[in-house]
mmCIF file of C-alpha atoms in Angstrom:
data_model
loop_
_atom_site.group_PDB
_atom_site.id
_atom_site.type_symbol
_atom_site.label_atom_id
_atom_site.label_comp_id
_atom_site.label_asym_id
_atom_site.label_seq_id
_atom_site.Cartn_x
_atom_site.Cartn_y
_atom_site.Cartn_z
ATOM 1 C CA SER A 116 -31.007 -4.489 -4.251
ATOM 2 C CA GLY A 117 -32.162 -1.163 -2.862
ATOM 3 C CA LYS A 118 -31.426 0.402 0.475
ATOM 4 C CA ARG A 119 -30.612 -1.655 3.540
ATOM 5 C CA ARG A 120 -29.081 -1.224 6.952
ATOM 6 C CA ILE A 121 -25.479 -2.418 7.115
ATOM 7 C CA VAL A 122 -23.731 -3.233 10.363
ATOM 8 C CA MET A 123 -20.097 -2.099 10.412
ATOM 9 C CA PRO A 124 -17.184 -2.812 12.738
ATOM 10 C CA GLY A 125 -16.874 -0.275 15.559
ATOM 11 C CA GLU A 126 -13.554 1.055 14.228
ATOM 12 C CA LEU A 127 -15.168 1.943 10.906
ATOM 13 C CA VAL A 128 -18.151 3.555 12.628
ATOM 14 C CA GLU A 129 -15.770 5.755 14.630
ATOM 15 C CA ALA A 130 -13.792 6.687 11.496
ATOM 16 C CA ILE A 131 -16.977 7.698 9.650
ATOM 17 C CA ARG A 132 -18.694 9.431 12.593
ATOM 18 C CA PRO A 133 -17.045 12.851 11.989
ATOM 19 C CA LEU A 134 -18.048 12.689 8.310
ATOM 20 C CA VAL A 135 -21.684 12.047 9.215
ATOM 21 C CA ALA A 136 -21.987 14.694 11.935
ATOM 22 C CA GLY A 137 -24.445 17.415 10.933
ATOM 23 C CA ARG A 138 -25.666 15.677 7.761
ATOM 24 C CA ALA A 139 -29.333 15.200 6.980
ATOM 25 C CA LYS A 140 -30.349 11.521 7.034
ATOM 26 C CA GLN A 141 -31.026 11.428 3.279
ATOM 27 C CA GLU A 142 -27.889 13.399 2.333
ATOM 28 C CA PRO A 143 -25.262 11.159 0.701
ATOM 29 C CA LEU A 144 -22.001 10.687 2.569
ATOM 30 C CA PHE A 145 -19.809 10.073 -0.458
ATOM 31 C CA THR A 146 -20.399 12.534 -3.293
ATOM 32 C CA SER A 147 -18.949 13.621 -6.609
ATOM 33 C CA PRO A 148 -17.001 16.903 -6.756
ATOM 34 C CA SER A 149 -20.277 18.665 -7.622
ATOM 35 C CA GLY A 150 -21.954 17.224 -4.509
ATOM 36 C CA ALA A 151 -24.122 14.761 -6.441
ATOM 37 C CA ARG A 152 -24.698 11.207 -5.224
ATOM 38 C CA LEU A 153 -21.664 9.122 -6.147
ATOM 39 C CA ASP A 154 -22.459 6.442 -8.714
ATOM 40 C CA MET A 155 -20.319 3.348 -9.262
ATOM 41 C CA SER A 156 -18.781 4.489 -12.562
ATOM 42 C CA HIS A 157 -17.680 7.767 -10.969
ATOM 43 C CA PHE A 158 -16.366 5.927 -7.932
ATOM 44 C CA ARG A 159 -14.291 3.549 -10.046
ATOM 45 C CA SER A 160 -12.862 6.232 -12.306
ATOM 46 C CA ARG A 161 -12.095 8.845 -9.648
ATOM 47 C CA LYS A 162 -11.700 7.070 -6.304
ATOM 48 C CA TRP A 163 -11.181 3.326 -6.587
ATOM 49 C CA LYS A 164 -7.760 3.287 -8.271
ATOM 50 C CA ARG A 165 -6.268 5.625 -5.666
ATOM 51 C CA LEU A 166 -7.817 3.703 -2.761
ATOM 52 C CA ARG A 167 -6.831 0.331 -4.259
ATOM 53 C CA ASP A 168 -3.223 1.461 -4.733
ATOM 54 C CA LYS A 169 -3.058 2.976 -1.250
ATOM 55 C CA ALA A 170 -4.289 -0.338 0.211
ATOM 56 C CA GLY A 171 -1.674 -2.260 -1.799
ATOM 57 C CA LEU A 172 -4.261 -4.302 -3.692
ATOM 58 C CA PRO A 173 -3.455 -5.740 -7.135
ATOM 59 C CA GLU A 174 -4.541 -3.753 -10.214
ATOM 60 C CA TRP A 175 -7.182 -6.334 -11.139
ATOM 61 C CA ALA A 176 -8.986 -5.997 -7.773
ATOM 62 C CA THR A 177 -12.484 -4.498 -7.891
ATOM 63 C CA PRO A 178 -14.928 -3.446 -5.169
ATOM 64 C CA HIS A 179 -16.850 -6.634 -5.934
ATOM 65 C CA ASP A 180 -13.695 -8.658 -5.249
ATOM 66 C CA LEU A 181 -13.629 -7.122 -1.764
ATOM 67 C CA ARG A 182 -17.263 -8.149 -1.272
ATOM 68 C CA HIS A 183 -16.350 -11.742 -2.163
ATOM 69 C CA HIS A 184 -13.352 -11.604 0.134
ATOM 70 C CA VAL A 185 -15.453 -10.432 3.082
ATOM 71 C CA ALA A 186 -18.017 -13.187 2.442
ATOM 72 C CA SER A 187 -15.211 -15.757 2.261
ATOM 73 C CA VAL A 188 -13.741 -14.571 5.553
ATOM 74 C CA LEU A 189 -17.168 -14.736 7.209
ATOM 75 C CA PHE A 190 -17.609 -18.341 6.001
ATOM 76 C CA GLU A 191 -14.149 -19.230 7.276
ATOM 77 C CA LEU A 192 -15.054 -17.731 10.655
ATOM 78 C CA GLY A 193 -18.041 -20.078 10.792
ATOM 79 C CA ILE A 194 -20.738 -17.412 10.442
ATOM 80 C CA ASN A 195 -24.106 -18.887 9.524
ATOM 81 C CA ASP A 196 -24.900 -18.588 5.793
ATOM 82 C CA LEU A 197 -28.291 -16.992 6.598
ATOM 83 C CA LYS A 198 -26.501 -14.174 8.429
ATOM 84 C CA ILE A 199 -23.994 -13.782 5.610
ATOM 85 C CA ALA A 200 -26.842 -13.607 3.087
ATOM 86 C CA ALA A 201 -28.548 -10.873 5.099
ATOM 87 C CA TYR A 202 -25.281 -8.944 5.420
ATOM 88 C CA LEU A 203 -24.658 -9.155 1.668
ATOM 89 C CA GLY A 204 -28.227 -8.124 0.909
ATOM 90 C CA HIS A 205 -29.243 -11.419 -0.673
ATOM 91 C CA LYS A 206 -32.989 -12.070 -0.482
ATOM 92 C CA ASN A 207 -32.303 -15.578 0.801
ATOM 93 C CA SER A 208 -29.330 -17.796 1.488
ATOM 94 C CA ASP A 209 -29.731 -19.873 -1.694
ATOM 95 C CA ILE A 210 -27.632 -17.513 -3.791
ATOM 96 C CA THR A 211 -25.109 -17.170 -0.967
ATOM 97 C CA ARG A 212 -24.689 -20.947 -0.780
ATOM 98 C CA ARG A 213 -24.555 -21.247 -4.590
ATOM 99 C CA VAL A 214 -21.833 -18.594 -4.966
ATOM 100 C CA TYR A 215 -19.809 -19.585 -1.914
ATOM 101 C CA ALA A 216 -20.510 -23.346 -1.707
ATOM 102 C CA HIS A 217 -16.879 -24.116 -2.524
ATOM 103 C CA LEU A 218 -15.973 -22.474 0.793
ATOM 104 C CA LEU A 219 -18.190 -24.744 2.854
ATOM 105 C CA SER A 220 -16.281 -27.538 4.497
ATOM 106 C CA GLU A 221 -17.003 -31.027 3.255
ATOM 107 C CA ASP A 222 -15.600 -32.383 6.501
ATOM 108 C CA THR A 223 -18.568 -33.852 8.373
ATOM 109 C CA THR A 224 -16.568 -34.690 11.498
ATOM 110 C CA GLU A 225 -18.304 -31.868 13.383
ATOM 111 C CA VAL A 226 -21.717 -33.328 12.526
ATOM 112 C CA ALA A 227 -20.670 -36.808 13.616
ATOM 113 C CA GLU A 228 -19.284 -35.464 16.896
ATOM 114 C CA ALA A 229 -22.495 -33.559 17.612
ATOM 115 C CA LEU A 230 -24.559 -36.673 16.977
ATOM 116 C CA SER A 231 -22.304 -38.898 19.076
ATOM 117 C CA GLY A 232 -23.229 -36.926 22.182
ATOM 118 C CA ALA A 233 -26.938 -37.482 21.607
ATOM 119 C CA ASP A 234 -28.683 -40.724 22.473
ATOM 120 C CA LEU A 235 -30.534 -40.943 19.171
ATOM 121 C CA VAL A 236 -32.134 -44.337 19.824
ATOM 122 C CA ALA A 237 -33.605 -43.209 23.157
ATOM 123 C CA SER A 238 -34.725 -39.934 21.593
ATOM 124 C CA VAL A 239 -36.540 -41.705 18.745
ATOM 125 C CA LEU A 240 -38.134 -44.269 21.087
ATOM 126 C CA ASP A 241 -39.195 -41.555 23.529
ATOM 127 C CA SER A 242 -40.738 -39.517 20.734
ATOM 128 C CA ALA A 243 -42.541 -42.594 19.351
ATOM 129 C CA SER A 244 -43.964 -43.513 22.787
ATOM 130 C CA ARG A 245 -45.271 -39.957 23.276
ATOM 131 C CA GLU A 246 -46.905 -40.055 19.859
ATOM 132 C CA SER A 247 -48.530 -43.449 20.563
ATOM 133 C CA GLY A 248 -49.834 -42.127 23.876
ATOM 134 C CA LYS A 249 -51.686 -39.335 22.037
ATOM 135 C CA ALA A 250 -53.635 -41.775 19.880
#
């Protein structure tokens, strides 16, 4: 959905750095043979198949499949869905949760363990006594 800043792993930044050196900020990095901005149909027909084969990916794999894979890995690593949504360029995390909800753990053990360390009764009573003192 338009232009956005994308954070990349340091190794990728270093690999791209020589390609960016000396380019104007608005000049595209990846171009067609004529130097025009590379559109997705051109990328798929001229670049993707070669890159996909070189990476050993199956023939059915698409760039969008890689996007889903990265999002899945981020969920598995425990990255917050708001951060994943921002990284993917989603306007909010609703679509991220809807698309990737099946990756969210249904195991609530972590929640129970976090709550077990808190004295909830004392916390509620303390909060109630502070509120009654304000009246």
